[in-house]
CSV table of C-alpha atoms in Angstrom, one decimal:
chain,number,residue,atom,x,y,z
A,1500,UNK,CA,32.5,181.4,-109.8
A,1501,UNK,CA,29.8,180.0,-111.6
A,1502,UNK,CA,26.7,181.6,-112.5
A,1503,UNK,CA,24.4,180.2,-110.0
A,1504,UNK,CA,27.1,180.1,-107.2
A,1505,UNK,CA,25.5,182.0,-104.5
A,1506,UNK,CA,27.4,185.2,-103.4
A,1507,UNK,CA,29.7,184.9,-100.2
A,1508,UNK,CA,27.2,185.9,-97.2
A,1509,UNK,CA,23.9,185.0,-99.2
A,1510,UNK,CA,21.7,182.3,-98.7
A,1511,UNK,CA,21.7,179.6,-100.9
A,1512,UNK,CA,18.0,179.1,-101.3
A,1513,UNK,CA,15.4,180.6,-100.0
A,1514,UNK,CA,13.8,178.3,-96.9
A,1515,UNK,CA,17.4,179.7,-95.5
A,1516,UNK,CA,16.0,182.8,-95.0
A,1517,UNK,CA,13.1,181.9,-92.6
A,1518,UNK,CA,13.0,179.5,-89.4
A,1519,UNK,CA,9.9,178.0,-90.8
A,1520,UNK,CA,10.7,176.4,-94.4
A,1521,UNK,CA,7.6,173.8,-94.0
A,1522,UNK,CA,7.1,170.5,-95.3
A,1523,UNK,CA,9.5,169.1,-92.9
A,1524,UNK,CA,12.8,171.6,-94.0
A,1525,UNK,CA,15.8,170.3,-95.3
A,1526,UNK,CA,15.7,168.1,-98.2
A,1527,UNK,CA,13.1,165.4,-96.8
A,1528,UNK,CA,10.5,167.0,-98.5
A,1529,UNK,CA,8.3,163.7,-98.9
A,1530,UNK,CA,10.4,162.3,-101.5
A,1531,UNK,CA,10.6,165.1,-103.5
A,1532,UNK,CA,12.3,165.2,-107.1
A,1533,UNK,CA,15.9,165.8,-107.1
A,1534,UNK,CA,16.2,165.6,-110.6
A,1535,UNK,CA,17.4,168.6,-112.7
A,1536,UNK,CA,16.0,171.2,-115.2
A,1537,UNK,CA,18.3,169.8,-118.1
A,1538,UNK,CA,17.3,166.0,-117.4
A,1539,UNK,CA,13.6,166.8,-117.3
A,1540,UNK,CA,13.6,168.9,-120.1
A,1541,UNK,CA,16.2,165.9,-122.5
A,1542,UNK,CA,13.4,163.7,-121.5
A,1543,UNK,CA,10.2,165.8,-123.1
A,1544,UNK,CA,13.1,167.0,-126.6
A,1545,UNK,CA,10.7,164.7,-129.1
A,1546,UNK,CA,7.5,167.0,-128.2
A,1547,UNK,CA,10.0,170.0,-129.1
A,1548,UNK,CA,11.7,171.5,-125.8
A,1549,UNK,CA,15.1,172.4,-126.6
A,1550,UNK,CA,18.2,169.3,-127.1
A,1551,UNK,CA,19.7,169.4,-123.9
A,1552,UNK,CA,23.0,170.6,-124.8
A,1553,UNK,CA,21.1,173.9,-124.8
A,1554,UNK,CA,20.0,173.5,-121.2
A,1555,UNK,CA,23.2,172.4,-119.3
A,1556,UNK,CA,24.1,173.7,-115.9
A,1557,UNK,CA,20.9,174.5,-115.2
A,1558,UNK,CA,19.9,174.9,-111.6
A,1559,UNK,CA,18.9,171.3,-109.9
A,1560,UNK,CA,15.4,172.2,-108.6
A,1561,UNK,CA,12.7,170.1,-106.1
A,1562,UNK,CA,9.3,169.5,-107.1
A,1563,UNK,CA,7.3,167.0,-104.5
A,1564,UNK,CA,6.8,168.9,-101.7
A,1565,UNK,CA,3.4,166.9,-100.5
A,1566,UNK,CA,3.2,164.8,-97.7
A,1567,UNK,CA,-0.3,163.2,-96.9
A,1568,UNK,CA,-1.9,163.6,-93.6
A,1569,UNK,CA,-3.0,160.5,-91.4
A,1570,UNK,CA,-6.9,162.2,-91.8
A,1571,UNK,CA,-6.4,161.8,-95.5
A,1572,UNK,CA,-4.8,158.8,-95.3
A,1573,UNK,CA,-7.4,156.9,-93.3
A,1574,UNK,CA,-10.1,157.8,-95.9
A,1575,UNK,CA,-11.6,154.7,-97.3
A,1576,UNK,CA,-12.3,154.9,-101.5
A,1577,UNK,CA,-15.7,155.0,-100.7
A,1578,UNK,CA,-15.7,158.2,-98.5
A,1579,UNK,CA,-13.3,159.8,-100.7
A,1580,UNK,CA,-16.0,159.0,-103.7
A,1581,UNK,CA,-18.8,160.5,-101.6
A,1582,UNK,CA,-16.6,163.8,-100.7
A,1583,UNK,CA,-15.8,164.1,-104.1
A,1584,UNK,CA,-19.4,163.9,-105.0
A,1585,UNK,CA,-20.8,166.3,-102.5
A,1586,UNK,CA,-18.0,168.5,-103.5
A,1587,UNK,CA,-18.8,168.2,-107.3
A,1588,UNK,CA,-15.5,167.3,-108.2
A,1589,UNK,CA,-15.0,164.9,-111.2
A,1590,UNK,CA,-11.4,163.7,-111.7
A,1591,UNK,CA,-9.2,161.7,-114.5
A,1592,UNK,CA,-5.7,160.5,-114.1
A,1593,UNK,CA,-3.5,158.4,-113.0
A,1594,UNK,CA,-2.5,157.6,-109.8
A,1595,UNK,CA,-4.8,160.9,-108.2
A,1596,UNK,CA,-4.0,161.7,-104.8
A,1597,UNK,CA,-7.0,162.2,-102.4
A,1598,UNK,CA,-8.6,165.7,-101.5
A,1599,UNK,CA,-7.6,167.5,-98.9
A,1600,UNK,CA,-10.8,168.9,-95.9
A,1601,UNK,CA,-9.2,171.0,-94.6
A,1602,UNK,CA,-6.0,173.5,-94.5
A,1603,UNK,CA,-4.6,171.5,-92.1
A,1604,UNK,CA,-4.3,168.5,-93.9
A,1605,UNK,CA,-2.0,170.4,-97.0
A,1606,UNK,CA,0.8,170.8,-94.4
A,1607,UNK,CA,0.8,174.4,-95.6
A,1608,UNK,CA,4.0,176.4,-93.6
A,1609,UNK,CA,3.0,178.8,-91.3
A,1610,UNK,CA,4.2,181.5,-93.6
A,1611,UNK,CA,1.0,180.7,-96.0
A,1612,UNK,CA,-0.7,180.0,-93.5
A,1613,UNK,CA,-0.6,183.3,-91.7
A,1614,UNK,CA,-2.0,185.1,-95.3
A,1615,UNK,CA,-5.0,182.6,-95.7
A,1616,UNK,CA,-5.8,183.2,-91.5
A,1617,UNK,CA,-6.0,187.2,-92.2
A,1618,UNK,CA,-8.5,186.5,-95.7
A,1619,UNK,CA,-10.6,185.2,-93.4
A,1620,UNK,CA,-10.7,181.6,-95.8
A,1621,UNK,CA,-12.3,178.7,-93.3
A,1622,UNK,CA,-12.0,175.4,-95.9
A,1623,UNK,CA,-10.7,174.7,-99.3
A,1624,UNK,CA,-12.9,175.2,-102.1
A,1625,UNK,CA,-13.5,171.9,-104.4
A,1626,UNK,CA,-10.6,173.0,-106.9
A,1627,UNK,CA,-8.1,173.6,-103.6
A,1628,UNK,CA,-9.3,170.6,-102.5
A,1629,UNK,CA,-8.4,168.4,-105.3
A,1630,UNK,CA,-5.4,170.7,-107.2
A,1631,UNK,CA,-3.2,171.4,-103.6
A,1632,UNK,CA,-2.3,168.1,-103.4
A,1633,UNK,CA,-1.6,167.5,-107.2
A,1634,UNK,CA,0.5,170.3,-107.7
A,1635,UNK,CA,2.5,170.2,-104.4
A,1636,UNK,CA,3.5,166.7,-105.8
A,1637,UNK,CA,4.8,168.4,-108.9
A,1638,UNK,CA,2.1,166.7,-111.3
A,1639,UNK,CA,0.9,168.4,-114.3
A,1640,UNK,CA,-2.4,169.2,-113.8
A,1641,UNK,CA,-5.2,170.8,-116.0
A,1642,UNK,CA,-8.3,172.3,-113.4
A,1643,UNK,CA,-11.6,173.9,-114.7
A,1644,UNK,CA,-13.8,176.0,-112.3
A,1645,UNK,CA,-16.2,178.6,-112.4
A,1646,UNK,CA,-15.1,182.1,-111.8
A,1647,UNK,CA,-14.8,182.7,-107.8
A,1648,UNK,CA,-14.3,179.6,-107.6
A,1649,UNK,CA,-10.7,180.3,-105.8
A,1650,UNK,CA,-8.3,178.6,-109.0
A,1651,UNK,CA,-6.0,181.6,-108.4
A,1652,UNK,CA,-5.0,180.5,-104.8
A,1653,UNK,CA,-5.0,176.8,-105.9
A,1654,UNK,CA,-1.9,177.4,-107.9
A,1655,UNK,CA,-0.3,180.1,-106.1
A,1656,UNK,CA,0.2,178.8,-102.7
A,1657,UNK,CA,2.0,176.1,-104.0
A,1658,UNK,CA,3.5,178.4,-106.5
A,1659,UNK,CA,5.2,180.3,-103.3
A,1660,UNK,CA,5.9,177.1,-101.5
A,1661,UNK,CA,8.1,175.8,-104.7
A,1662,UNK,CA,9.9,179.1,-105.0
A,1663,UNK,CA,10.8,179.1,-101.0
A,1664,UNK,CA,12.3,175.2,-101.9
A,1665,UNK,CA,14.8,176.7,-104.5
A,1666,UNK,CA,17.7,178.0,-105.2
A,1667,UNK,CA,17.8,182.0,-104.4
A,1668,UNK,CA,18.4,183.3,-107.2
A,1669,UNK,CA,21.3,185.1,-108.7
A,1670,UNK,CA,22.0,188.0,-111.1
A,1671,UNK,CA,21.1,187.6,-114.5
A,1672,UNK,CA,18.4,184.7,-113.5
A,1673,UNK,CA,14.9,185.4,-114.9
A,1674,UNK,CA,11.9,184.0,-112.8
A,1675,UNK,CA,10.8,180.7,-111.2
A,1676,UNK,CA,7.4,180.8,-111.5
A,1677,UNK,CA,5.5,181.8,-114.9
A,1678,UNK,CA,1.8,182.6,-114.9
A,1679,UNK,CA,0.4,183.4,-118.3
A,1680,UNK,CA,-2.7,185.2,-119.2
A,1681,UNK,CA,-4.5,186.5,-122.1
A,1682,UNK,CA,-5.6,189.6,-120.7
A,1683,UNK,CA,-4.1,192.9,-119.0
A,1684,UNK,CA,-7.2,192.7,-116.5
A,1685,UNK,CA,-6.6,189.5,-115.7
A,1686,UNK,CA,-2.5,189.6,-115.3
A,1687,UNK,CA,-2.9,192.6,-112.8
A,1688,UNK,CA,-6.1,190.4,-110.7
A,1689,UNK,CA,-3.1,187.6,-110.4
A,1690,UNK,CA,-0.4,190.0,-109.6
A,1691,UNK,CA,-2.5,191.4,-106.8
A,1692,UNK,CA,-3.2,187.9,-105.1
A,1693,UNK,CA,0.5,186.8,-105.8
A,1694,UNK,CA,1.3,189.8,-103.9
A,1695,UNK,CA,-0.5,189.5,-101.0
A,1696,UNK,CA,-0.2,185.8,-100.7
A,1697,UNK,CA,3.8,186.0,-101.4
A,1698,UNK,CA,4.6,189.0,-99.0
A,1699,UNK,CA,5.4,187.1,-95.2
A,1700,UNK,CA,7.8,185.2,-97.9
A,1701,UNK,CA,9.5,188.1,-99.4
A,1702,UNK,CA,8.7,187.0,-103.0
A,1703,UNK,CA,9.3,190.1,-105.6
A,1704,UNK,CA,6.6,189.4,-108.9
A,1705,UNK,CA,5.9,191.6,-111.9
A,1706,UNK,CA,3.3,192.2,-113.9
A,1707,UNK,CA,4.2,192.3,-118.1
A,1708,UNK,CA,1.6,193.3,-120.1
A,1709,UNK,CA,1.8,195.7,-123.5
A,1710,UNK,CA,-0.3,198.8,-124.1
A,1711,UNK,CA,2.0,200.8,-121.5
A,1712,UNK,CA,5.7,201.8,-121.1
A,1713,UNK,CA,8.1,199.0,-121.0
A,1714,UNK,CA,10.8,200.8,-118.9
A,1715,UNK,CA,9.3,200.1,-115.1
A,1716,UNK,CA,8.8,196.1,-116.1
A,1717,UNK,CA,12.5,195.9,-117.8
A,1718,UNK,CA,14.0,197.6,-114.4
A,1719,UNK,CA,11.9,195.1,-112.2
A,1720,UNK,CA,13.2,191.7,-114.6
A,1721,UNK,CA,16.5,193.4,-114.1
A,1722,UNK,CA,16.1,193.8,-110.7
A,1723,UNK,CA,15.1,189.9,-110.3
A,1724,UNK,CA,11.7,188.9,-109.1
A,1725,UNK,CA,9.9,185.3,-108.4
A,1726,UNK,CA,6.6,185.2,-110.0
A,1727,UNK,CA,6.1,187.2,-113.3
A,1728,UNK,CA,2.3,187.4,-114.4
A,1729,UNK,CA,2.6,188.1,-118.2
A,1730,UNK,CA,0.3,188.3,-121.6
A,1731,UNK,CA,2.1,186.2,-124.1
A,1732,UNK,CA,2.8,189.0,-126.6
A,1733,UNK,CA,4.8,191.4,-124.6
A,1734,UNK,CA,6.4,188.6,-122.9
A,1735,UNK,CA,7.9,188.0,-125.8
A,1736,UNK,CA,9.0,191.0,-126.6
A,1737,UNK,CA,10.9,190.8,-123.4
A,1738,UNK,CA,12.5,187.5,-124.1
A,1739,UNK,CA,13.7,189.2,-127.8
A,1740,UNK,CA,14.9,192.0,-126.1
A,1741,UNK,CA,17.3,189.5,-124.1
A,1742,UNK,CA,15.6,191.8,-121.2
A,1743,UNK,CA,14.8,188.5,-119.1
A,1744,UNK,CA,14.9,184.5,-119.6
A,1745,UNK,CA,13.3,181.2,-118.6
A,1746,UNK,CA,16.0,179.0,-118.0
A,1747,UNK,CA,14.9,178.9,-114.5
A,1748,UNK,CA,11.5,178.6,-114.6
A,1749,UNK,CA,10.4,175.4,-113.0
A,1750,UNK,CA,6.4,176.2,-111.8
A,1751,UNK,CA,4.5,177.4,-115.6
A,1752,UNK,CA,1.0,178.3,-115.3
A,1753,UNK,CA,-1.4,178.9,-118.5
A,1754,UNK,CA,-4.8,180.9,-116.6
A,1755,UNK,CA,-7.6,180.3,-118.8
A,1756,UNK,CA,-5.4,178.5,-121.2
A,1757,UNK,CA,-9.0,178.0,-123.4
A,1758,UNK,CA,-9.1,181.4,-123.8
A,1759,UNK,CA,-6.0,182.1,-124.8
A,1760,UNK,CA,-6.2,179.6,-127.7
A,1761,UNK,CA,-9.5,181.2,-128.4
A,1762,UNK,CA,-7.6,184.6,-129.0
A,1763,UNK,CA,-5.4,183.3,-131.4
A,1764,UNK,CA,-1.8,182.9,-129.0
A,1765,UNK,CA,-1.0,179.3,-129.8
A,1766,UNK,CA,1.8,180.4,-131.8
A,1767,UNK,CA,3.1,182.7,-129.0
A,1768,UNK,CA,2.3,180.2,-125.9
A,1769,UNK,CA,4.0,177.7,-128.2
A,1770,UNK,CA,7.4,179.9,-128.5
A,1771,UNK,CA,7.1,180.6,-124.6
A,1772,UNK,CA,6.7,176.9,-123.8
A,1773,UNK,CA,9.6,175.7,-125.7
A,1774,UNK,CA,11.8,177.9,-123.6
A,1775,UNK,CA,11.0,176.5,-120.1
């Protein structure tokens, strides 16, 4: 059996565990990516990711999980120009889907539904707005907000919808989702939200930070989890230690990527990049 068989009686990916996968279920996830780790990854070797012999039989993975409500679709270039300017929301890109007004119109499954109901949220802020979309397609996406300004959730929610689309994983598999941070503080503020926010889906995450004990966060990597909130310098400690791995990481989040640079870890978010 291969390593990413799944074990007789276990689902094969997540969504099998729940009645309600969202976004439609099945594969018809609004012409979502079918393509693989290993071919995306061949495609971005010239800016340094590893040569794709390195990266074969990685797990195939989906990425497009957005499907645009009839309320968004009717909006005219004009109103979407004047929400965006009420909103104070300046965007660049190509091809930049329209904001969302409301949580209905993200197609959200019930399951992430239930947690934003019970914190009491009523709209999207401007950066949920604008990022939901853009990261349920699977686009890369760089947001800036003020603080409170509710960027955690905007990557998180579609964070936990990605990890319900894949693959379950299987011993030995590191995480799906990577959130890096510069600061201890910080990783533990994420951890709490991912927590809260991932527990109607069952989604383990771990907090790896230095400055404590390493033995509880090598028994949960061991253990398997999701999400892993982690400062870049123990993180790779752990990767050198061979005490987890990113070969299945498909959803990488840099949280105040400025100020990481700023503290000197562009070497180490360099090293962690060029493994996922």
């Amino acid at each position: 059996m291969s390593r990413y068989d799944s074990r007789p009686g276990d689902p094969a990916s997540y969504r099998d565990r729940k009645s309600d996968s969202g976004f439609g279920g099945g594969s018809s996830y609004g012409g979502g990516s079918g393509r693989s780790s290993s071919e995306r990854r061949d495609q971005s070797h010239a800016g340094g990711s590893p040569r794709k012999s390195d990266l074969d039989g990685l797990t195939p993975f989906e990425k497009n999980f957005y499907v645009e409500s009839p309320t968004v679709a009717a909006m005219s270039d004009r109103e979407v120009e004047e929400y965006r300017l009420r909103r104070e929301i300046t965007v660049e890109g190509r091809d930049v889907p329209k904001p969302v007004l409301s949580f209905d119109d993200v197609g959200f499954p019930e399951y992430v539904m239930q947690e934003v109901s019970k914190a009491g949220f009523t709209e999207p802020t401007p950066i949920q707005s604008q990022g939901w979309p853009m990261a349920l397609k699977g686009r890369d996406l760089i947001g800036i907000a003020e603080t409170g300004s509710g960027k955690t959730l905007a990557y998180l929610l579609p964070a936990i919808v990605h990890v319900n689309a894949q693959p379950i994983l299987a011993p030995g598999d590191g995480p799906i989702v990577l959130v890096l941070a510069p600061t201890r503080e910080l990783a533990v503020q994420i951890q709490q939200e991912a927590t809260k926010f991932g527990a109607s889906s069952r989604i383990k995450n771990t907090c790896i930070y230095g400055g404590v004990p390493k033995g509880p966060q090598v028994r949960d990597l061991q253990k398997g989890v999701e999400i892993v909130i982690a400062t870049p310098g123990r993180l790779i400690d752990m990767l050198e230690s061979h005490h987890t791995n990113l070969r299945r990481v498909t959803y990488l989040v840099l949280d105040e990527a400025d100020r990481m640079l700023d503290m000197g870890f562009e070497p180490q978010m360099r090293k962690i990049i060029n493994q996922v």
